[in-house]
Amino acid sequence: MKNHISTGAALHADHYRPDIDGLRAIAVMSVVIGHAFPHLLPGGFVGVDIFFVISGYLITSILLRDIDGGQFSLLHFYDRRIRRIFPALVTVLVCVLGVGWFVLFRPEFTSLGAHVVASSAFSENLLLWSETGYFDVEAIFKPTLHLWSLAIEEQFYIVWPLVLALSARLRLNRLATILVLAGLSFAINQWDVFRNPDAAYYAPYGRAWELLAGGLLAHFRTGKPRLAGRFAYWQSLLGFTLIALSILLVQPRSHFPGITALAPVIGAALIIAAGPASSFNRDTLSSAPMVWIGLISYPLYLWHWPILSFAYILFDDPPPAGRAVVVILSLIAAWLTFQLVERPIRKPRANRRIPAALLASLVIVACVGGIAARGLIVPRLPNYHLPEQTEWDFLKSRTPDFDKNGVGIYRFGGERASKVLFIGDSHVAQYAQRIDQLLDADKNRPSVVMAVGGGCIPIEGIIMLKPVSKLCPSLATDADRLAQTGAFRTIVVGGAWNWYFNTGDYAVDIQGDLAPLNSAEGMHVALQKLEERLSTLKAAGWNVILLLDNPYSDGNDPRLMINRVLADPNVGFAANRINPIDPRELAVESDMKAMAARLGIRSISPREAICDSSGCAVTDSVGHPIFRDPGHFDPEWTLKNAAFIDATVSADATN
């Protein structure tokens, strides 16, 4: 225990507090376990908010000590930040690039290069913010995603030392300065939580209040070593309770951070304010295991996500035992990094040229990432035939004001006597290029208008639990307005039905309770709503076609079809590969076909083109993937093979 304390004293500040390392342990393990076992700790991500408070407290304490003592030096401050942050960061980024070169495909490695550049420049949060939306790559395929929080901290510390120094020089009231800035940041964050949740999560100005909460605590503790007095134990216990409830109860889809983040932030502040003499802090947080984890918390945070990310990339969905191994490997990597990289560099007598060398190293890493981002570094697996286009790439070329989620009205074939209106999402948009080709080749076919948007379910009254696009409701209104013009003879309604009815991302309100569409009750009500809409369209005189869904399965994704470690980069995919049929999807399709029969409308099933009793094809006769991801056809395959969609724009389909 004494060794831990002396090490911490050398690494952190003049007044080392082992209980804060214990609080770090709670923060980092909640994040690590929450990422590896999200069902066990659904709110584990609040550990980042705890880190923000700790960082704000410790760094502001150092800054205030230096400013009030007349010893403040910006260069000295950044010298300490570089020694603290850069060694482990450079180590992890180099390893991420190396492993990425070995196991990633060319598009993935190119994307990784861009994220390494952003991570090196402490702007990963800004890159992630710019990428959010329907077309964003799954988080698990981004090995540096977790570095958004480090970026926010460093962006804050570019500004905060200058603000404190300037306020001292101008003799501004320090307490008022902190309160005004924290209040403004919190207000902006709360506003964004409901109107721009991506900004609320990633924007530095909306997260600053959490760091400023620690700064406020540092201001009050200046010259007051025990703020809590005899109530310290209960104060610590209350703080721990708030943190524990947040970790256990806050859900990923909660409006976060905003008011929801107050609980872990206040909890962390209460524990820190209670002081090291509080019995809870002294006996529990300062225990040897907690301090040990706290001391390696920074490299542990850096390592855990890349290891978990690559585990998912290599093994699709690792079992619990595999994810437990990830946690163990992360602890080992963190301890080795702490012992062999961090401690030697952060010793007080370490070479004064080390910060410059570390800065140069990070610049070199960023340059390598930039070269990779431009496609100038060829990864080990460059030759697999992976679809690089999406259905939206074609639509982007057709409109100058392409929406972030593809939500919009797209027109094909000009003005013709007959018209067909398509209403739906990406599982309708995926046929746009083939339809456009058909219309160009045959002027007797009707012209087409598509009202489509990524993730926009074409059923009214459905609630998106995972925000996709705020424009989906307006798209439905625009589609109905178009239908009322009378120019259309046929209306085709389609969607990612297998996704909507087999995941928990969409729900319906049933007498005040939200029933997800993957529940029997939710699916029943949603199908009733769809049937009502189709019935209304048919009654109004339109020829209605219900477009059913193509299979959805992780096994469809060509990225998951090979063993990336053992794969021969010169060998492609196996021809005529088959995946088993999901009985849940057959049940959805059966219900929808029965609905169409009741209404007397036509249904078209893409499944019938690639599936038989043995399963569904995922590669063609020459080994080219049929799908580009788990749920969308490869645009190249669709253009050449999706003949089943042709009937929707045949001349007799509009009669």
XYZ file of C-alpha atoms in Angstrom:
655
model
C 0.000 0.000 0.000
C 2.813 2.409 0.806
C 4.404 1.744 -2.547
C 1.163 2.702 -4.268
C 0.912 5.944 -2.361
C 4.475 6.990 -2.991
C 4.100 6.207 -6.678
C 0.910 8.200 -6.831
C 2.555 11.111 -5.084
C 5.222 11.220 -7.714
C 2.778 10.939 -10.562
C -0.103 13.213 -9.667
C 0.386 16.261 -7.538
C 2.081 17.518 -4.424
C -0.851 16.437 -2.230
C -1.578 12.897 -3.377
C -4.955 11.411 -2.492
C -5.237 7.634 -2.826
C -9.019 7.890 -2.525
C -9.144 9.775 -5.829
C -7.306 6.897 -7.438
C -10.013 4.691 -5.940
C -12.632 6.919 -7.535
C -10.737 6.587 -10.814
C -10.996 2.810 -10.409
C -14.788 3.043 -10.146
C -14.899 5.276 -13.217
C -12.672 3.167 -15.453
C -14.095 -0.212 -14.454
C -17.643 1.009 -15.022
C -16.633 2.010 -18.553
C -14.676 -1.187 -19.263
C -17.325 -3.551 -17.891
C -20.112 -1.470 -19.426
C -18.510 -1.788 -22.859
C -17.696 -5.492 -22.515
C -20.981 -6.443 -20.809
C -23.521 -3.699 -21.606
C -26.427 -5.689 -20.158
C -24.614 -5.956 -16.842
C -23.819 -2.239 -16.474
C -26.023 -0.350 -18.972
C -24.926 3.034 -17.627
C -21.231 2.200 -17.424
C -20.458 5.027 -19.826
C -21.072 7.557 -17.020
C -17.581 6.677 -15.853
C -16.396 9.236 -18.410
C -18.366 11.927 -16.591
C -16.694 10.929 -13.329
C -13.319 11.257 -15.050
C -14.265 14.761 -16.192
C -14.975 15.847 -12.616
C -11.747 14.294 -11.305
C -9.709 15.908 -14.053
C -11.340 19.293 -13.555
C -10.635 19.131 -9.838
C -7.004 18.022 -10.018
C -5.897 20.221 -12.898
C -7.717 23.297 -11.600
C -6.180 22.726 -8.166
C -2.711 22.764 -9.726
C -3.501 25.831 -11.828
C -4.911 27.775 -8.886
C -1.907 26.895 -6.742
C 0.483 28.126 -9.432
C -1.519 31.263 -10.272
C -2.041 32.275 -6.648
C 1.624 31.571 -5.911
C 2.804 33.649 -8.851
C 4.396 30.598 -10.468
C 2.020 30.020 -13.368
C 3.706 29.086 -16.645
C 1.736 27.906 -19.659
C 4.781 26.081 -21.006
C 5.294 24.310 -17.693
C 1.597 23.354 -17.626
C 1.722 21.810 -21.099
C 5.023 20.118 -20.296
C 3.230 18.243 -17.518
C 0.220 17.476 -19.745
C 2.451 16.032 -22.460
C 4.316 13.832 -19.964
C 0.977 12.668 -18.558
C -1.007 12.098 -21.762
C 1.338 11.384 -24.650
C 3.366 8.263 -23.656
C 0.442 5.846 -23.376
C -1.462 7.543 -26.206
C 1.406 7.183 -28.677
C 1.896 3.555 -27.637
C -1.758 2.655 -28.156
C -2.112 4.484 -31.482
C 1.003 2.798 -32.896
C -0.386 -0.602 -31.907
C -3.818 0.223 -33.324
C -2.277 1.146 -36.674
C -0.172 -2.020 -36.689
C -3.036 -4.366 -35.855
C -5.293 -2.464 -38.252
C -2.838 -2.954 -41.104
C -2.892 -6.703 -40.439
C -6.637 -7.364 -40.051
C -8.569 -4.536 -41.739
C -9.718 -4.229 -45.326
C -8.677 -1.254 -47.390
C -11.797 0.938 -46.729
C -11.620 0.144 -43.013
C -7.909 0.905 -42.800
C -8.418 4.172 -44.662
C -11.093 5.161 -42.150
C -8.832 4.110 -39.262
C -6.102 6.385 -40.622
C -8.457 9.370 -40.526
C -9.434 8.593 -36.940
C -5.798 8.202 -35.876
C -5.110 11.670 -37.280
C -8.071 13.080 -35.353
C -7.030 11.267 -32.179
C -3.469 12.582 -32.492
C -4.807 16.107 -32.921
C -7.235 15.682 -29.983
C -10.218 16.226 -32.256
C -11.719 12.728 -32.361
C -14.927 14.087 -30.832
C -15.305 16.528 -33.709
C -14.744 13.824 -36.337
C -17.234 11.505 -34.657
C -19.722 14.360 -34.416
C -19.374 15.010 -38.153
C -19.912 11.310 -38.913
C -23.026 10.780 -36.832
C -26.133 9.887 -38.732
C -27.713 6.987 -40.528
C -24.628 6.327 -42.647
C -22.235 6.174 -39.735
C -20.181 3.010 -39.356
C -21.027 0.885 -36.315
C -19.144 2.051 -33.230
C -17.468 -1.318 -32.759
C -15.646 -0.861 -36.093
C -13.937 2.298 -34.782
C -10.994 1.291 -32.563
C -10.282 4.900 -31.527
C -13.872 5.938 -30.814
C -13.307 6.168 -27.049
C -10.728 8.928 -27.517
C -13.510 11.483 -27.972
C -13.419 12.075 -24.204
C -9.659 12.669 -24.173
C -10.152 15.165 -27.004
C -12.736 17.086 -24.988
C -10.415 17.253 -21.988
C -7.490 18.567 -24.001
C -9.669 21.087 -25.844
C -10.848 22.303 -22.449
C -7.271 22.632 -21.204
C -6.283 24.756 -24.159
C -8.707 27.403 -22.937
C -9.101 26.917 -19.187
C -5.573 27.901 -18.000
C -5.820 31.121 -20.018
C -9.260 31.906 -18.562
C -8.023 31.428 -14.991
C -4.853 33.428 -15.583
C -6.749 36.255 -17.289
C -9.428 36.400 -14.601
C -6.691 36.662 -11.951
C -4.932 39.447 -13.842
C -8.199 41.361 -14.332
C -9.163 40.651 -10.708
C -12.460 39.121 -11.732
C -14.437 37.208 -9.150
C -13.214 33.647 -9.624
C -16.316 32.005 -8.201
C -18.592 34.060 -10.416
C -16.453 33.266 -13.467
C -16.659 29.512 -12.867
C -20.386 29.600 -12.099
C -21.261 31.648 -15.177
C -19.231 29.441 -17.516
C -20.531 26.220 -15.957
C -24.131 27.452 -16.025
C -23.868 28.526 -19.641
C -22.303 25.205 -20.662
C -24.958 23.205 -18.806
C -27.787 25.246 -20.347
C -26.415 24.693 -23.860
C -25.968 20.999 -23.164
C -29.501 20.602 -21.855
C -30.865 22.445 -24.897
C -28.873 20.220 -27.264
C -29.873 16.989 -25.528
C -33.372 17.293 -26.989
C -32.646 19.235 -30.181
C -29.193 18.100 -31.258
C -28.188 15.033 -29.191
C -24.991 14.450 -31.180
C -23.759 17.929 -30.257
C -24.798 17.380 -26.642
C -22.609 14.301 -26.494
C -19.547 15.382 -28.468
C -19.358 19.189 -28.370
C -16.699 20.517 -25.958
C -18.748 23.571 -25.017
C -21.614 21.321 -23.882
C -19.369 19.071 -21.803
C -17.297 21.802 -20.188
C -19.677 22.102 -17.220
C -18.617 18.642 -16.003
C -14.961 19.663 -15.899
C -15.968 22.995 -14.399
C -17.814 21.130 -11.633
C -14.418 19.791 -10.601
C -12.959 23.274 -11.034
C -15.615 24.713 -8.753
C -14.747 22.130 -6.128
C -11.053 23.021 -6.466
C -11.898 26.682 -5.892
C -13.794 25.921 -2.665
C -11.136 23.549 -1.370
C -8.306 26.076 -1.719
C -6.975 26.414 1.819
C -9.804 24.228 3.174
C -8.516 20.658 3.441
C -11.734 19.288 4.978
C -14.851 20.735 3.457
C -17.254 18.105 4.723
C -16.378 17.962 8.420
C -18.049 15.262 10.519
C -20.579 14.496 7.800
C -17.842 13.287 5.457
C -18.757 9.597 5.712
C -22.403 10.124 4.792
C -21.399 12.560 2.090
C -19.121 9.962 0.484
C -21.780 7.294 0.801
C -24.352 9.554 -0.854
C -21.915 10.296 -3.661
C -21.212 6.605 -4.187
C -24.950 5.856 -4.197
C -25.582 8.458 -6.902
C -22.789 6.999 -9.014
C -23.959 3.399 -8.489
C -27.557 4.235 -9.408
C -26.344 6.005 -12.556
C -24.218 3.037 -13.614
C -27.068 0.595 -13.039
C -30.061 2.598 -14.241
C -29.034 5.113 -16.914
C -29.731 3.672 -20.354
C -27.736 4.340 -23.554
C -30.854 5.825 -25.138
C -31.462 8.222 -22.238
C -31.350 11.925 -22.974
C -27.705 12.199 -22.025
C -25.760 13.996 -20.673
C -27.968 16.964 -19.642
C -29.831 16.629 -16.352
C -29.251 12.877 -16.335
C -25.502 13.454 -15.958
C -25.994 15.502 -12.797
C -26.157 12.337 -10.679
C -22.673 10.948 -11.485
C -21.169 14.448 -11.586
C -22.580 15.431 -8.193
C -21.720 11.985 -6.842
C -18.075 12.336 -7.859
C -17.918 15.870 -6.453
C -19.370 14.731 -3.109
C -16.784 11.966 -2.771
C -13.867 14.261 -3.613
C -15.154 16.992 -1.300
C -15.462 14.534 1.585
C -11.662 14.389 1.717
C -9.201 11.530 2.283
C -10.020 11.337 6.001
C -13.618 10.208 5.348
C -13.860 6.606 6.533
C -15.415 5.465 3.225
C -12.689 7.179 1.248
C -9.953 6.002 3.608
C -11.040 2.377 4.037
C -12.703 1.566 0.710
C -11.486 3.885 -2.007
C -7.926 3.954 -0.646
C -7.654 0.162 -0.438
C -4.763 -1.428 -2.305
C -6.837 -3.031 -5.144
C -8.732 0.210 -5.808
C -5.567 2.302 -5.814
C -3.821 -0.172 -8.137
C -6.628 0.032 -10.700
C -6.771 3.799 -10.281
C -3.073 4.167 -10.997
C -3.416 2.304 -14.305
C -6.830 3.802 -15.115
C -5.586 6.032 -17.944
C -3.778 3.312 -19.953
C -6.600 0.904 -19.089
C -9.108 3.302 -20.625
C -6.901 3.706 -23.694
C -6.404 -0.033 -24.218
C -9.779 -1.568 -23.458
C -11.753 -0.242 -26.417
C -9.267 -1.058 -29.226
C -8.869 -4.594 -27.866
C -12.653 -5.002 -27.644
C -13.158 -3.441 -31.074
C -10.677 -5.759 -32.780
C -12.194 -8.725 -30.923
C -15.582 -7.930 -32.477
C -14.031 -7.309 -35.891
C -12.224 -10.651 -35.801
C -14.798 -12.836 -34.067
C -18.110 -11.107 -34.897
C -19.885 -11.425 -31.522
C -17.467 -12.744 -28.885
C -19.119 -14.840 -26.150
C -19.021 -13.637 -22.532
C -15.887 -15.683 -21.896
C -14.174 -13.986 -24.840
C -15.142 -10.548 -23.573
C -13.852 -11.467 -20.120
C -10.526 -12.282 -21.777
C -10.626 -8.819 -23.374
C -10.966 -7.242 -19.916
C -8.031 -9.298 -18.590
C -5.854 -8.454 -21.595
C -6.708 -4.779 -21.133
C -5.599 -4.895 -17.492
C -2.324 -6.588 -18.452
C -1.630 -4.117 -21.269
C -2.437 -1.195 -18.973
C -0.106 -2.441 -16.221
C 2.741 -3.005 -18.696
C 2.216 0.448 -20.202
C 2.191 2.018 -16.748
C 5.381 0.235 -15.632
C 7.426 0.345 -18.837
C 6.247 3.526 -20.542
C 4.550 5.963 -18.177
C 6.589 5.720 -14.987
C 10.037 6.173 -16.566
C 8.902 9.191 -18.578
C 6.921 10.905 -15.818
C 9.651 10.775 -13.166
C 10.545 14.280 -11.969
C 14.176 13.871 -13.063
C 13.354 12.484 -16.507
C 15.138 14.078 -19.459
C 13.891 17.582 -20.195
C 13.844 16.799 -23.899
C 11.214 14.110 -23.416
C 8.189 16.404 -24.057
C 9.653 17.482 -27.405
C 10.352 13.857 -28.308
C 6.824 12.842 -27.328
C 5.329 15.671 -29.364
C 7.425 14.639 -32.367
C 6.318 11.031 -31.911
C 2.657 12.002 -31.925
C 3.178 14.111 -35.039
C 4.799 11.119 -36.761
C 1.850 8.914 -35.785
C -0.534 11.526 -37.174
C 1.438 11.655 -40.446
C 1.309 7.875 -40.815
C -2.423 8.002 -40.136
C -2.818 10.724 -42.738
C -0.946 8.668 -45.336
C -3.183 5.693 -44.523
C -6.283 7.883 -44.772
C -5.302 8.841 -48.320
C -5.035 5.182 -49.270
C -1.265 5.325 -49.761
C -0.580 2.503 -47.302
C -1.911 -0.808 -48.594
C -3.101 -3.088 -45.761
C -2.439 -6.808 -45.730
C -5.963 -7.661 -46.968
C -6.440 -5.331 -49.948
C -7.746 -7.703 -52.615
C -11.056 -8.976 -51.275
C -14.035 -7.941 -53.340
C -15.794 -5.763 -50.780
C -18.661 -3.516 -51.875
C -17.454 0.055 -51.480
C -20.607 1.826 -52.705
C -23.948 2.196 -50.954
C -27.408 2.751 -52.363
C -27.082 6.366 -51.315
C -23.978 7.098 -53.378
C -26.117 6.985 -56.513
C -28.781 9.213 -54.957
C -26.149 11.691 -53.778
C -25.171 12.199 -57.405
C -28.759 13.053 -58.260
C -29.370 15.907 -55.844
C -27.179 18.815 -54.696
C -28.921 19.095 -51.307
C -28.487 15.491 -50.180
C -29.511 15.213 -46.543
C -27.230 13.781 -43.868
C -29.544 10.771 -43.567
C -30.606 10.661 -47.202
C -34.079 11.941 -46.337
C -35.580 13.481 -49.426
C -37.618 13.274 -52.611
C -35.839 11.769 -55.632
C -37.195 11.787 -59.196
C -36.416 9.492 -62.123
C -37.562 9.397 -65.729
C -38.691 12.993 -66.013
C -42.378 13.746 -66.560
C -44.359 10.883 -68.094
C -48.038 10.120 -68.409
C -47.904 7.569 -65.611
C -46.036 7.836 -62.346
C -45.103 5.501 -59.502
C -44.500 6.734 -55.960
C -42.151 4.759 -53.704
C -42.420 5.382 -49.957
C -39.875 3.915 -47.529
C -36.321 3.822 -46.311
C -32.938 2.533 -47.484
C -34.467 -0.852 -48.323
C -36.472 0.974 -50.972
C -33.678 3.356 -51.956
C -31.401 0.389 -52.704
C -33.349 -0.197 -55.945
C -33.063 3.383 -57.238
C -30.168 2.812 -59.623
C -31.738 -0.253 -61.242
C -35.058 1.563 -61.615
C -33.331 4.549 -63.174
C -31.583 2.228 -65.621
C -34.897 0.591 -66.552
C -36.541 3.955 -67.210
C -33.661 5.116 -69.394
C -33.889 1.935 -71.454
C -37.675 1.951 -71.891
C -39.567 5.238 -72.315
C -42.890 3.382 -72.018
C -42.317 2.748 -68.344
C -43.770 5.219 -65.866
C -41.615 7.881 -64.232
C -40.766 7.368 -60.586
C -40.665 9.523 -57.459
C -39.043 8.132 -54.316
C -39.828 9.583 -50.894
C -37.181 7.802 -48.857
C -34.897 8.330 -45.878
C -32.464 6.157 -43.959
C -34.224 4.596 -40.979
C -37.555 6.313 -41.755
C -40.113 3.617 -40.999
C -43.137 4.070 -43.309
C -45.690 3.502 -40.559
C -47.280 6.504 -38.894
C -47.160 6.840 -35.124
C -43.985 4.794 -34.589
C -41.440 6.140 -32.116
C -37.727 5.898 -32.896
C -35.973 5.023 -29.629
C -32.576 5.440 -31.247
C -32.581 8.835 -33.015
C -32.105 8.510 -36.766
C -33.416 11.680 -38.372
C -35.781 14.403 -37.259
C -36.839 14.753 -40.884
C -38.612 11.373 -41.026
C -42.010 12.781 -39.928
C -41.801 15.563 -42.522
C -40.909 12.970 -45.154
C -44.119 11.081 -44.373
C -46.079 14.326 -44.713
C -44.401 15.126 -48.026
C -45.128 11.610 -49.305
C -48.817 11.918 -48.437
C -48.940 15.337 -50.080
C -47.388 13.915 -53.242
C -49.876 11.050 -53.303
C -52.764 13.541 -53.116
C -51.647 15.309 -56.279
C -53.379 12.636 -58.362
C -50.473 12.206 -60.740
C -49.593 8.780 -59.355
C -51.322 5.570 -60.314
C -49.198 3.186 -58.258
C -47.814 3.541 -54.736
C -45.135 1.142 -53.501
C -44.583 0.973 -49.726
C -41.501 -0.839 -48.461
C -39.084 -0.897 -45.577
C -36.547 -2.752 -43.482
C -39.306 -4.795 -41.885
C -36.949 -7.456 -40.552
C -34.971 -4.742 -38.770
C -37.981 -2.910 -37.402
C -39.713 -6.019 -36.050
C -36.690 -7.903 -34.759
C -34.752 -5.153 -32.940
C -35.673 -2.878 -30.076
C -34.944 0.430 -31.805
C -38.571 1.279 -32.638
C -41.658 1.255 -30.453
C -45.346 2.113 -30.432
C -47.268 3.921 -27.711
C -49.983 1.692 -26.267
C -52.039 3.577 -23.698
C -49.028 5.471 -22.429
C -46.613 2.532 -22.416
C -43.941 2.052 -25.069
C -44.023 -1.402 -26.639
C -40.971 -2.165 -28.806
C -41.783 -3.550 -32.229
C -39.853 -6.737 -31.472
C -42.481 -7.592 -28.866
C -45.622 -9.476 -29.861
C -47.870 -6.610 -28.765
C -45.759 -3.915 -30.408
C -45.543 -5.800 -33.683
C -49.298 -6.465 -33.702
C -50.180 -2.794 -33.225
C -47.588 -1.621 -35.769
C -48.873 -4.037 -38.406
C -52.394 -2.824 -37.717
C -51.262 0.745 -38.348
C -49.544 -0.293 -41.585
C -52.632 -2.166 -42.735
C -54.776 0.884 -42.064
C -52.493 3.054 -44.164
C -52.384 0.610 -47.060
C -56.151 0.182 -46.884
C -56.644 3.947 -47.042
C -54.375 4.227 -50.081
C -56.214 1.409 -51.872
C -59.606 2.867 -51.035
C -58.501 6.166 -52.568
C -58.047 4.418 -55.902
C -54.315 3.765 -56.105
C -52.731 0.511 -57.181
C -50.839 -0.405 -54.002
C -47.821 -2.715 -53.849
C -46.281 -3.888 -50.583
C -42.522 -4.394 -50.949
C -41.301 -6.984 -48.469
C -37.813 -7.133 -47.014
C -34.585 -8.868 -47.927
C -32.939 -11.094 -45.289
C -31.123 -9.380 -42.432
C -28.237 -11.182 -40.721
C -24.750 -10.429 -39.485
C -23.747 -13.399 -41.613
C -24.676 -11.400 -44.728
C -21.896 -8.909 -44.021
C -18.870 -9.698 -46.211
C -16.584 -8.195 -43.569
C -17.551 -11.069 -41.271
C -17.290 -13.904 -43.801
C -13.590 -14.630 -43.408
C -11.015 -15.355 -40.746
C -9.052 -12.121 -40.964
C -6.031 -13.513 -39.158
C -5.576 -16.597 -41.321
C -7.020 -15.226 -44.571
C -4.946 -15.324 -47.738
C -5.098 -11.773 -49.125
C -5.020 -13.123 -52.686
C -8.067 -15.381 -52.305
C -11.618 -14.070 -52.514
C -14.909 -15.265 -51.036
C -16.301 -18.745 -51.582
C -18.899 -19.007 -54.347
C -22.549 -19.826 -53.642
C -22.215 -19.349 -49.897
C -25.472 -19.980 -48.022
C -26.726 -18.618 -44.690
C -29.515 -20.298 -42.696
C -32.985 -18.773 -42.723
C -34.076 -16.849 -39.644
C -37.507 -18.193 -38.611
C -38.397 -14.817 -37.086
C -38.067 -13.208 -40.503
C -40.245 -15.886 -42.066
C -42.900 -15.110 -39.452
C -42.767 -11.371 -40.268
C -43.018 -12.046 -43.992
C -45.874 -14.496 -43.505
C -47.871 -11.922 -41.513
C -47.251 -9.237 -44.132
C -48.204 -11.508 -47.027
C -51.419 -12.372 -45.182
C -52.067 -8.634 -44.759
C -51.598 -8.028 -48.475
C -53.959 -10.892 -49.280
C -56.640 -9.459 -46.988
C -56.332 -6.073 -48.665
C -56.253 -7.513 -52.158
C -52.927 -5.868 -53.019
C -49.762 -7.285 -54.510
C -46.688 -8.125 -52.394
C -43.167 -8.579 -53.748
C -40.564 -10.563 -51.805
C -36.835 -10.080 -52.532
C -36.238 -13.182 -50.430
C -37.646 -15.376 -53.182
C -34.786 -14.341 -55.503
C -31.970 -15.622 -53.274
C -33.509 -18.092 -50.829
C -34.771 -21.651 -50.993
C -35.453 -24.344 -48.425
C -31.709 -24.728 -47.711
C -31.054 -21.071 -46.869
C -30.273 -17.701 -48.469
C -27.346 -17.009 -50.781
C -24.819 -14.402 -49.614
C -22.320 -14.783 -52.487
C -23.030 -15.409 -56.146
C -21.669 -18.079 -58.494
C -18.297 -16.328 -58.839
C -17.897 -15.411 -55.175
C -19.051 -11.778 -55.272
C -20.996 -10.676 -52.166
C -24.735 -10.200 -52.623
C -24.917 -7.905 -49.605
C -22.800 -4.903 -48.634
C -23.603 -5.185 -44.910
C -26.000 -7.235 -42.728
C -29.149 -5.764 -44.280
C -28.553 -4.071 -47.651
C -27.955 -5.568 -51.067
C -24.695 -4.680 -52.785
C -25.612 -1.956 -55.328
C -23.628 -3.779 -58.012
C -25.590 -6.990 -57.412
C -28.902 -5.105 -57.321
C -28.176 -3.355 -60.594
C -27.568 -6.672 -62.370
C -29.828 -9.133 -60.568
C -32.789 -7.554 -58.736
C -35.270 -8.379 -61.506
C -38.088 -8.811 -58.998
C -38.317 -5.009 -58.586
C -38.953 -4.483 -62.315
C -42.637 -5.319 -61.973
C -43.221 -2.178 -59.909
C -42.417 0.025 -62.907
C -43.812 -2.086 -65.743
C -46.282 -0.401 -68.061
C -49.178 -2.566 -66.888
C -48.360 -2.035 -63.198
C -49.987 1.386 -63.339
C -53.256 0.279 -64.864
